Coordinates of C-alpha atoms and ligand atoms in Angstrom, one line a residue:
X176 CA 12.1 4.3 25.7
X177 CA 13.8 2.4 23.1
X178 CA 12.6 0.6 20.1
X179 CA 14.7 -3.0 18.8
X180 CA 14.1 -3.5 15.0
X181 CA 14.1 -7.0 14.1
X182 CA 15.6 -8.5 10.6
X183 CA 13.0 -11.3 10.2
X184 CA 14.8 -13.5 8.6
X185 CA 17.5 -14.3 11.0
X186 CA 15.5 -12.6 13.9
X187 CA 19.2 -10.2 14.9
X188 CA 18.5 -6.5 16.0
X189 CA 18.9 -4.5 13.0
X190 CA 18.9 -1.4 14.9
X191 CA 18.0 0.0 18.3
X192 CA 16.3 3.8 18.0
X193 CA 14.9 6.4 20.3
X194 CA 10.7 5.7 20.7
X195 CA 8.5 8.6 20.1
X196 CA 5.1 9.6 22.3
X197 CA 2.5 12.0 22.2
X198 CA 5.1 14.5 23.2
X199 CA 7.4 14.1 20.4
X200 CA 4.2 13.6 17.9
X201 CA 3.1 17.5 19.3
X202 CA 7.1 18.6 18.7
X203 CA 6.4 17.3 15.4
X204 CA 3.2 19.1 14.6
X205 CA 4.6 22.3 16.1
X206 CA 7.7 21.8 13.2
X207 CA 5.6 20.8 9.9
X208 CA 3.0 24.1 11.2
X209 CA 6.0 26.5 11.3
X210 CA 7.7 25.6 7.7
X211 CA 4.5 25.4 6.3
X212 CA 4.1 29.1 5.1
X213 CA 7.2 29.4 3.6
X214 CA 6.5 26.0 1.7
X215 CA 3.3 26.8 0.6
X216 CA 4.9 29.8 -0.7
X217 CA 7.9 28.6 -3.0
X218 CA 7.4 29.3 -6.3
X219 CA 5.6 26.5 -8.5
X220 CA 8.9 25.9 -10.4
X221 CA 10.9 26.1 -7.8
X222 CA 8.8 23.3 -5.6
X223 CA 8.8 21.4 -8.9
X224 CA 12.7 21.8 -9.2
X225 CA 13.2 20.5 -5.5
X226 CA 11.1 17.4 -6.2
X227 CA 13.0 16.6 -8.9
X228 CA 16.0 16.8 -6.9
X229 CA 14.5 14.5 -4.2
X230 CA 13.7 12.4 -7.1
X231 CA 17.5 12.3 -8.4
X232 CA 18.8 12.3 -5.0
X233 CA 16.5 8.7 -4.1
X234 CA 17.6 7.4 -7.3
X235 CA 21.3 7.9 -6.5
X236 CA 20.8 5.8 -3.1
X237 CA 18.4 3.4 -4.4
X238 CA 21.1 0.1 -4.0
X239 CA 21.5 1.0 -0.5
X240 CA 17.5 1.8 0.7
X241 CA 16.7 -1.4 -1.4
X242 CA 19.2 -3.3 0.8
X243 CA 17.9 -1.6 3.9
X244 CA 14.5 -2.5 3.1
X245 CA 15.0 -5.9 2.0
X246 CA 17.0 -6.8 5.8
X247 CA 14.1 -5.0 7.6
X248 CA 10.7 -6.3 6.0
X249 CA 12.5 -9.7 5.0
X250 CA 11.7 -8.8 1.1
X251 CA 13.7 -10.4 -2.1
X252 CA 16.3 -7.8 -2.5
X253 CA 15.1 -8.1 -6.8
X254 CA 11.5 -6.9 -5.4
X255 CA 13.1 -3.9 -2.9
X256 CA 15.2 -2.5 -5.8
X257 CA 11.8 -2.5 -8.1
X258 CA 9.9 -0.6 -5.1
X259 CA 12.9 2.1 -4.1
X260 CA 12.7 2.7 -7.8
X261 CA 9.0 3.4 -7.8
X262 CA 9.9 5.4 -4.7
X263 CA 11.9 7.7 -7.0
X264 CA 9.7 7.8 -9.9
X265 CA 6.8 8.7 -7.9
X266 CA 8.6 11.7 -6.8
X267 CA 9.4 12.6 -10.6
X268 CA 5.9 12.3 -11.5
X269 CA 4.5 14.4 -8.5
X270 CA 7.1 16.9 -9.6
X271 CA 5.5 17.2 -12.7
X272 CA 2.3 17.9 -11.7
X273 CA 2.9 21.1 -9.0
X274 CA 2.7 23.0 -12.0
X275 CA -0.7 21.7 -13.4
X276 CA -2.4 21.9 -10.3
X277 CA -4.8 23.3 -11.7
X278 CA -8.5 25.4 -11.3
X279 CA -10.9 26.4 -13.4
X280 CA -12.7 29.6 -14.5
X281 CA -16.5 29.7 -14.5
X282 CA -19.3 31.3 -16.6
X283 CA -21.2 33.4 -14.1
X284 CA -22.6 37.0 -14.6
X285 CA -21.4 40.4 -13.1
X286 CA -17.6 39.1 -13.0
X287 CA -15.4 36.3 -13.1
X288 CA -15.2 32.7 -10.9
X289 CA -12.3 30.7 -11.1
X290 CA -11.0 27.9 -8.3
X291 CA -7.5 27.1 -6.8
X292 CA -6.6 23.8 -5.1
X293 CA -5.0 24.9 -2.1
X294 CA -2.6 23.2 0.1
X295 CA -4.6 21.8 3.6
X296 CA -2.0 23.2 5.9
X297 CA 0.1 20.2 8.4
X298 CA -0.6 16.5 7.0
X299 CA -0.2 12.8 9.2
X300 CA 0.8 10.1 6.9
X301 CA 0.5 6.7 8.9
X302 CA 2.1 3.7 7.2
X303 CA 1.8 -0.1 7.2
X304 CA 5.1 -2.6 7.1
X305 CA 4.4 -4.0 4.4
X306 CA 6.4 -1.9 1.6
X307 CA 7.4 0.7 4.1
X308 CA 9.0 3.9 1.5
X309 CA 7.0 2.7 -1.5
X310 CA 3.4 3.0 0.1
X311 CA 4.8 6.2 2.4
X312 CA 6.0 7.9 -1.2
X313 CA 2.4 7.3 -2.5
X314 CA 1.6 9.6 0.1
X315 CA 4.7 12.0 0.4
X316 CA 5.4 13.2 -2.8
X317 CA 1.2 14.3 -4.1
X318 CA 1.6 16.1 -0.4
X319 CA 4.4 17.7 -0.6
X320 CA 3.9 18.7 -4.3
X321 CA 0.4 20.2 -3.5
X322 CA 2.4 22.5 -1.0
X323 CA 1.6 21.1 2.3
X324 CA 4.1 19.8 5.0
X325 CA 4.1 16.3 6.4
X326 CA 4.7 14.0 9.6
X327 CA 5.1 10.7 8.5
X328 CA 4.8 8.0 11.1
X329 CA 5.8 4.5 10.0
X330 CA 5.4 0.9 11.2
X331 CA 7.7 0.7 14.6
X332 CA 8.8 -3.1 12.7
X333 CA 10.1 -1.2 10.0
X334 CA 11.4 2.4 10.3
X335 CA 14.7 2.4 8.5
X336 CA 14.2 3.8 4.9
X337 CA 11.6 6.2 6.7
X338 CA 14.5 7.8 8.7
X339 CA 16.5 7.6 5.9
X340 CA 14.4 9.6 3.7
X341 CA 14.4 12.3 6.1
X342 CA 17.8 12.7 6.0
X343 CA 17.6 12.6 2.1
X344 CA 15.1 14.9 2.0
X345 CA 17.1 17.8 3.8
X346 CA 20.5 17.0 1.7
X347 CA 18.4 17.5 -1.8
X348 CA 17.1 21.1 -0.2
X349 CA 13.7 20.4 0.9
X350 CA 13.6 22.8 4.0
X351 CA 13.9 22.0 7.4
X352 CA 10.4 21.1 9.2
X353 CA 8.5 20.3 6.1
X354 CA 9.3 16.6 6.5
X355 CA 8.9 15.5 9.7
X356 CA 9.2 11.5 10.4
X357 CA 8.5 9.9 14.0
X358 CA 9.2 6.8 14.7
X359 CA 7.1 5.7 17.6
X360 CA 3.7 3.3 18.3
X361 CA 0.5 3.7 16.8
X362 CA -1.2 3.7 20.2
X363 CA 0.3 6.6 21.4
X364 CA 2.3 9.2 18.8
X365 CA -0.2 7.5 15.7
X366 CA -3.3 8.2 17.8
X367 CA -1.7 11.9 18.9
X368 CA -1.7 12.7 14.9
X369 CA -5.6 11.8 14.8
X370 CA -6.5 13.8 17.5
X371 CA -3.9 17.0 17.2
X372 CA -6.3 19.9 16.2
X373 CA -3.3 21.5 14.0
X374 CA -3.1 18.2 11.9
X375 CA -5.2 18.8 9.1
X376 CA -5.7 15.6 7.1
X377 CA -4.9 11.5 8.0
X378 CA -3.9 9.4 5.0
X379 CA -3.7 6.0 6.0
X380 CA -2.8 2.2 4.8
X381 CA -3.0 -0.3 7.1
X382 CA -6.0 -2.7 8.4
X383 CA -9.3 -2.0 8.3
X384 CA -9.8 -2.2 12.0
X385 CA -7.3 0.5 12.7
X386 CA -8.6 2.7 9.6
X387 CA -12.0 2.3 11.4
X388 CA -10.6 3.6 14.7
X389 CA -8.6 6.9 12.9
X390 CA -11.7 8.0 10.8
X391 CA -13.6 8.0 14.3
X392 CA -10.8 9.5 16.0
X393 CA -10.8 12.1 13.0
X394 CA -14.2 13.3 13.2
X395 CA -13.4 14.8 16.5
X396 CA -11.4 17.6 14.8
X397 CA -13.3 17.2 11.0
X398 CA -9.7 16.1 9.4
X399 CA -9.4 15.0 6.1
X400 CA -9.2 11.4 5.5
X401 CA -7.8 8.8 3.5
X402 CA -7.7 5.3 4.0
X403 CA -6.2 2.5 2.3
X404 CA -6.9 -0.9 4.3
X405 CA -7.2 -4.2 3.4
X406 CA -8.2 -6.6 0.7
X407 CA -9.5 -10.4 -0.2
X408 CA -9.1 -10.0 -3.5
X409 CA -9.9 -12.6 -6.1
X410 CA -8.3 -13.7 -9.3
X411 CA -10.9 -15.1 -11.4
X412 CA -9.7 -18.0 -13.7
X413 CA -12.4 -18.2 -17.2
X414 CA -11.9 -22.3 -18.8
X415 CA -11.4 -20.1 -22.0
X416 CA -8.2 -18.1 -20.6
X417 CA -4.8 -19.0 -21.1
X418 CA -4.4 -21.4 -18.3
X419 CA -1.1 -21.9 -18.4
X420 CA -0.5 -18.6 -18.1
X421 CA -3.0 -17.7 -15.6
X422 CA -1.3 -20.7 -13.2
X423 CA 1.9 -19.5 -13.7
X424 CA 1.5 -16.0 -12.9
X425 CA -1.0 -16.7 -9.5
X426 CA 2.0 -17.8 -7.2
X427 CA 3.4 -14.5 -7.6
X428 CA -0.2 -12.6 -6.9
X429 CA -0.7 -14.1 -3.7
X430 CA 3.1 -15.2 -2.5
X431 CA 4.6 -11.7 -3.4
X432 CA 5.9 -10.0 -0.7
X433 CA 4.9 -13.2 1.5
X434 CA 1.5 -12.8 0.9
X435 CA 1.6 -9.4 3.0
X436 CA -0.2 -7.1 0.4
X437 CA -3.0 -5.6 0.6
X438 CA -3.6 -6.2 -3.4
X439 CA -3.0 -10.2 -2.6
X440 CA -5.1 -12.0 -5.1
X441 CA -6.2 -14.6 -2.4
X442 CA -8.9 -16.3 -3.9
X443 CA -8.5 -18.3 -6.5
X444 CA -11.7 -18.4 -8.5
X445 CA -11.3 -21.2 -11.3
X446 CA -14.2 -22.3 -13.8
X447 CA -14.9 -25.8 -12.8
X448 CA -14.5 -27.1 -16.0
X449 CA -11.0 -26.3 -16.2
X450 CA -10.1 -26.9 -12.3
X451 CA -7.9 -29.9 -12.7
X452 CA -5.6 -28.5 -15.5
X453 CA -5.3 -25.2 -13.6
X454 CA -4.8 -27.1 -9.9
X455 CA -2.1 -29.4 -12.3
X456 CA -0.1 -26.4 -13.7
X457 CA -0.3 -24.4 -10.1
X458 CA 1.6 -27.1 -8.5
X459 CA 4.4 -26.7 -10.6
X460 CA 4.1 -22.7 -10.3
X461 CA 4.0 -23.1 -6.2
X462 CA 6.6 -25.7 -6.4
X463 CA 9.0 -23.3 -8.6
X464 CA 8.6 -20.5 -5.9
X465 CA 12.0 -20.4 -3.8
X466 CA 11.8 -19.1 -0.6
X467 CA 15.0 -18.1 1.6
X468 CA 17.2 -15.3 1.9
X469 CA 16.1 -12.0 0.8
X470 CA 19.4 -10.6 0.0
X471 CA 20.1 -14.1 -2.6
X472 CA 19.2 -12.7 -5.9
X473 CA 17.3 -16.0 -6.6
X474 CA 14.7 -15.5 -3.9
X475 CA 10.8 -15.1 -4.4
X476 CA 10.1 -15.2 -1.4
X477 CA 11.3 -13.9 1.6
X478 CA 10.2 -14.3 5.5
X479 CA 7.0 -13.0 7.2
X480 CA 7.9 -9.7 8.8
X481 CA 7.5 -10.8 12.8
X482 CA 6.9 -14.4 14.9
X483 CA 3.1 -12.8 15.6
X484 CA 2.5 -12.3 11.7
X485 CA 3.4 -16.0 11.7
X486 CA 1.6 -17.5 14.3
X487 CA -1.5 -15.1 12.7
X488 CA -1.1 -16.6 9.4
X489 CA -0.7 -20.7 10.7
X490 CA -4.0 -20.1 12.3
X491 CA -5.6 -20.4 9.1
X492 CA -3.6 -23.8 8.2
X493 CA -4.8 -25.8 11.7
X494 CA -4.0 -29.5 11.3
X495 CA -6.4 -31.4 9.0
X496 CA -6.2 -27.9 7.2
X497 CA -7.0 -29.0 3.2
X498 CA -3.6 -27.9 1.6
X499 CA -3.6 -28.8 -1.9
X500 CA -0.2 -27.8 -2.4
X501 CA 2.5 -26.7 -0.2
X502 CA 5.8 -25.4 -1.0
X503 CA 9.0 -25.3 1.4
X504 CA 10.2 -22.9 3.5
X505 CA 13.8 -22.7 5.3
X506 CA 14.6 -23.9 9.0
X507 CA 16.1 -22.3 11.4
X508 CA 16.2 -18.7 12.7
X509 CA 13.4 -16.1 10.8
X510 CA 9.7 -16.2 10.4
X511 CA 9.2 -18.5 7.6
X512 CA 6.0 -20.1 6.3
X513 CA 5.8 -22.1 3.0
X514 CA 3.2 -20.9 0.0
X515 CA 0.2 -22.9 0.6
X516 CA -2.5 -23.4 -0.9
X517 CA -6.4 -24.7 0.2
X518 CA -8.8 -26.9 -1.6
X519 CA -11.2 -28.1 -1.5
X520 CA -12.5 -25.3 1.0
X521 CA -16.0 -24.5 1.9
X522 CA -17.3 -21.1 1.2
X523 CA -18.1 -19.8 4.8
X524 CA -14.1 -20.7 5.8
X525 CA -11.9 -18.0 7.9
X526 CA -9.3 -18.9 5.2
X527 CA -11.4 -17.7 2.5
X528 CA -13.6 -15.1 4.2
X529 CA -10.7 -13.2 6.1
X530 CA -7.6 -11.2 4.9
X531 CA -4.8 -14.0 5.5
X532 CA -1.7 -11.5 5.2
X533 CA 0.6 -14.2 4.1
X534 CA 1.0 -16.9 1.7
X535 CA -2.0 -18.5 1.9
X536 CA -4.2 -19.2 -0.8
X537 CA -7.8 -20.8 -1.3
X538 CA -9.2 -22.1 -4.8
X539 CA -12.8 -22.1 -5.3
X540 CA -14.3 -24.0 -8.4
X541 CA -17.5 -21.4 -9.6
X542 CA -20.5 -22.7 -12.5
X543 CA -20.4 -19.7 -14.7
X544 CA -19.8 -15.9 -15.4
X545 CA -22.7 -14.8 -12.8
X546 CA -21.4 -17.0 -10.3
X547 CA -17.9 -15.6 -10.5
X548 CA -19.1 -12.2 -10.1
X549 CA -21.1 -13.5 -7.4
X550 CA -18.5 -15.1 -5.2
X551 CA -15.8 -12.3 -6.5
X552 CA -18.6 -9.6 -5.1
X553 CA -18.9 -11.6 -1.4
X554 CA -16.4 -10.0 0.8
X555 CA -16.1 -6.6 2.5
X556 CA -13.3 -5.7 1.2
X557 CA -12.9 -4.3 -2.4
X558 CA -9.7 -3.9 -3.5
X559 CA -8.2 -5.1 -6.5
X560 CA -8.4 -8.5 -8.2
X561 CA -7.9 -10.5 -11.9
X562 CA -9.8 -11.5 -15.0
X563 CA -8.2 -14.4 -17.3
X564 CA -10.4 -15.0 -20.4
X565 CA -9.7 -14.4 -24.3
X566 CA -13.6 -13.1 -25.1
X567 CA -13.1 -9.3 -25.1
X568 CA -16.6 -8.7 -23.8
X569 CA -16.7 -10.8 -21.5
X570 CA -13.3 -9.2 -19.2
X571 CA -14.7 -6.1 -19.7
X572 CA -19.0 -6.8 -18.4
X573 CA -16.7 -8.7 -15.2
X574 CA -14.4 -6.0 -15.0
X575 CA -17.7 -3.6 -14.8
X576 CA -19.4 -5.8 -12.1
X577 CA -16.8 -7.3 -9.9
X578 CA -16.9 -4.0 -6.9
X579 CA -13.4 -3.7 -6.3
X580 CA -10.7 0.1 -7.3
X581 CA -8.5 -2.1 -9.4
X582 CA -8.5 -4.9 -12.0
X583 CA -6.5 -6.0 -14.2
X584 CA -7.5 -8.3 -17.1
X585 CA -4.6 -11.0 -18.4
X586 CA -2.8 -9.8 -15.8
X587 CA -2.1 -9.4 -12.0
X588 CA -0.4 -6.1 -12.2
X589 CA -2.5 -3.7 -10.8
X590 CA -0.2 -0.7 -9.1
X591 CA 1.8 2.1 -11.3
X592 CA 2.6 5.7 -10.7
X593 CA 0.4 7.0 -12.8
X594 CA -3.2 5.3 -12.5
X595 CA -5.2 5.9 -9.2
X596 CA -5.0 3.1 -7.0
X597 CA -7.7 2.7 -3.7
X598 CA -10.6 0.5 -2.8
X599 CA -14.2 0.1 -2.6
X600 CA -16.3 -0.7 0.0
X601 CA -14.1 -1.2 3.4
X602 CA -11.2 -1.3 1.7
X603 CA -10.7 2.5 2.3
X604 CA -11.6 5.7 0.7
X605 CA -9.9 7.8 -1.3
X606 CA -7.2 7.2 -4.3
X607 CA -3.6 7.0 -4.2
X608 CA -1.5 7.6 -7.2
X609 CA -2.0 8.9 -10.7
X610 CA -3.9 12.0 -11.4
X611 CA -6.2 11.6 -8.2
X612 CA -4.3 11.9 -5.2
X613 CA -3.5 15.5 -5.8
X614 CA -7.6 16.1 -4.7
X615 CA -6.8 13.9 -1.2
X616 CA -3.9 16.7 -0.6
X617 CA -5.5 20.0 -1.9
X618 CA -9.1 21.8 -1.3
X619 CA -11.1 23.7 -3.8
X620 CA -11.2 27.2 -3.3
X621 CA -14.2 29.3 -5.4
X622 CA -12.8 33.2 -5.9
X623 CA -15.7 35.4 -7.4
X624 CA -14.5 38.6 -9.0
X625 CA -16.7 41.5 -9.6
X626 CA -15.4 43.4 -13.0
Ligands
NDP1423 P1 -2.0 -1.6 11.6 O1 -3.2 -1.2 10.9 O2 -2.1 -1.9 13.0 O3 -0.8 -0.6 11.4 C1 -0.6 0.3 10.4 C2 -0.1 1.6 10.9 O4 -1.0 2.2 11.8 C3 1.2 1.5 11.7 O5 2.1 2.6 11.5 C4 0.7 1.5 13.2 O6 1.7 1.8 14.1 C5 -0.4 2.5 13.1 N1 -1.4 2.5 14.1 C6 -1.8 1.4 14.8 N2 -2.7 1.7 15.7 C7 -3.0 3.1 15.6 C8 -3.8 4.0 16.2 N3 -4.7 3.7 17.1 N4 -3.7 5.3 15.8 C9 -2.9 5.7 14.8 N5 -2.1 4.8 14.2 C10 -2.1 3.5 14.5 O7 -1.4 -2.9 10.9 P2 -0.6 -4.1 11.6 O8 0.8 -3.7 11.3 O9 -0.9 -4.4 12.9 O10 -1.1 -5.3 10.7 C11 -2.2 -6.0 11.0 C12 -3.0 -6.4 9.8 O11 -3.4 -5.2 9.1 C13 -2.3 -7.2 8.8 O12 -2.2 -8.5 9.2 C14 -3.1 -6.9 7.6 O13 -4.3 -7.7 7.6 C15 -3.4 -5.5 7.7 N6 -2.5 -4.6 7.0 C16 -2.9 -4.1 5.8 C17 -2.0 -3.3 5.1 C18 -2.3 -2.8 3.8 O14 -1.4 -2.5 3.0 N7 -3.6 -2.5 3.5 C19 -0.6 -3.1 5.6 C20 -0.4 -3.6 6.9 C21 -1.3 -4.3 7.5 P3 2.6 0.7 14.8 O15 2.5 -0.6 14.1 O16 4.0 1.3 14.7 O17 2.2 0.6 16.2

């Protein structure tokens, strides 16, 4: 069988590759079960030393996987070189921390108890199109520094870097069979990970109706699993903020990446007092954005990534649809879809109940602090989300109550190497990034010495 990767903004065949099934996904297993002993076993420097090889080694080909990227997901070439050099740094920082992975010793009587965090054994990583190396790193590098050995199975739309990091991987000295990537559908080598008895833990990103069907499919076996799925995520707009700097910067929170984010700050919540000078100033913002080309150094905006992720996303903006403001969007060959955004909308909409995926926006007037944390608080999903507002106290009692993994207050930055990232509620479980996801990748091990 043969897989046709698409370019989505002209819609060519970027490249035609083998297709993996259950058969290759088993071959795969069998590889990351036989290097793992000898991984598990290099020396703490030495595994440290090799990660920052990789590290170096990602950095040095960072124009060309940010180029690759860019033609397959249909990103702005400015935002792929930002995420393959996130890709690197994560590896630096994950190299870093092999050697303080550590236990503990505990005050017990007769002897000494200490813990270890041991490596789980063979790991699946199973990973979404939307920033195909940067999300797959997240999950790479805590894995590989923890002393495991991976199979990493990415989106079939978007394969390329994966492959390529495979072949990176080897040439910067990481063994042969610790890194293990197949390139095939979910249905059939994704859901032979989930199921393979030797596979010892799933970490996921993706939708939430696929993470529900790979922690079912995990319980089978008692795997491990991590799951990082999707988000309606609100960015909450105070009259006493800067709101000229709050409507500038919510474009790029929701029409980043096309909208395709899992961290897309979807809902607009704005104070009703100051609706009409924020809905003023984000007309200008969502006029400003300029969508086209990904590889023109000017573009925001690139392409959805496929003609179904289109048609997914116009079925929230039917005709008679209440688009406030609507931005333009090239003709022609490619997925496109113009930033849009909905108002006035009524509460119990699709558009502002369900995860949109694409550049879609809603803005939804609220009375007062409780009310925001109300309307912030009514979704499934818990994700991330945004605070504008110069009183102090009143960011952080929001920031307390609004049930989502990751805020940010002033801001809509919410992602860095070195802070846990992950959701409440059915946004997943588990916590990507930072000093946490080493825990998602090792187990605690209690030793009890009698002296
Ligand atoms: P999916 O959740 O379907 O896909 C994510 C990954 O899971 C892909 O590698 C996919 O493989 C794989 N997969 C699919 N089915 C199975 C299965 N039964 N067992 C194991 N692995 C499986 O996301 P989609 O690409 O279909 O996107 C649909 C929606 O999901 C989006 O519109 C968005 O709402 C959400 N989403 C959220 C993301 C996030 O970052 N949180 C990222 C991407 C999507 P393959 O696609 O190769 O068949």
């Amino acid at each position: 069988m043969t897989l046709t990767v698409l370019e989505p903004a002209t819609e060519q065949v970027l490249a035609e590759l083998p297709r993996a099934g259950a058969d290759e996904a088993d071959a795969a297993v069998a590889r990351a079960r036989a290097a793992y002993p000898a991984w598990r076993a290099v020396s703490p420097p030495d595994r440290a030393r090799l990660l920052h090889r990789l590290a170096d080694a990602l950095a040095g080909e960072q124009e060309e996987l940010a180029v690759l990227e860019a033609r397959n997901a249909g990103k702005p070439i400015g935002d792929a070189r930002g995420e393959m050099g996130m890709v690197a740094d994560t590896f630096r920082y994950y190299a870093g921390a092999v050697e303080r992975n550590l236990g503990d010793t505990i005050p017990v009587s007769g002897g000494v108890a200490m813990t270890f965090r041991e490596p789980l054994g063979v790991v699946a990583l199973i990973t979404p199109w939307n920033f195909p190396l940067t999300i797959a790193s997240w999950k790479l590098a805590p894995a590989l520094a923890a002393g495991n050995t991976v199979v990493l199975k990415p989106a079939e739309l978007t394969p390329l870097t994966a492959l390529e990091f495979e072949r990176i991987a080897l040439e910067a000295g990481i063994p042969e069979g610790v890194v293990n990537v197949l390139v095939g559908p979910g249905s059939t080598a994704g859901a032979r990970l989930v199921e393979h008895p030797d596979v010892a833990k799933v970490a996921f990103t993706g939708s939430t109706e696929v993470g529900r069907r790979i922690a079912a499919g995990a319980a089978e076996t008692i795997k491990r699993v991590t799951l990082e799925l999707g988000g309606k995520s609100a960015n909450v707009v105070f009259a006493d903020a800067d709101i000229a700097a709050a409507a500038a910067a919510a474009p790029g929170a929701v029409f980043g990446n096309a909208g395709q984010d899992c961290c897309a700050r979807s809902r607009i919540l704005v104070e009703r007092s100051a609706l009409d000078s924020f809905m003023d100033a984000l007309e200008e913002a969502v006029e400003a954005v300029r969508v086209g080309d990904p590889l023109d150094e000017a573009t925001d905006m690139g392409p959805l990534i496929s003609a179904d992720q289109r048609s997914t996303v116009a079925s929230f903006v039917p005709d008679g649809a209440p688009v406030a403001i609507q931005g333009s969007a090239p003709d022609g060959p490619g997925f496109w879809f113009p930033p849009t955004v909905l108002c006035p909308v009524d509460r119990g909409d699709r558009a502002v109940r369900e995860e949109i995926f694409g550049p879609v926006a809603v803005v939804v007037p609220f009375r007062d602090e409780a009310e925001a944390v109300a309307l912030a608080n009514d979704t499934i999903y818990g994700l991330s989300g945004s605070i504008w507002t110069r009183d102090g106290a009143k960011a952080l009692r929001v920031a307390r109550a609004v049930e989502t993994g990751v805020l940010s207050i002033n801001s809509n930055t919410s992602v860095r190497v070195s802070t846990p990232f992950g959701g409440f509620k059915q946004s997943g479980y588990g916590r990507e990034l930072g000093p946490h996801a080493l825990d998602h990748y090792t187990e605690v091990k209690s030793v009890y010495y009698a002296t």
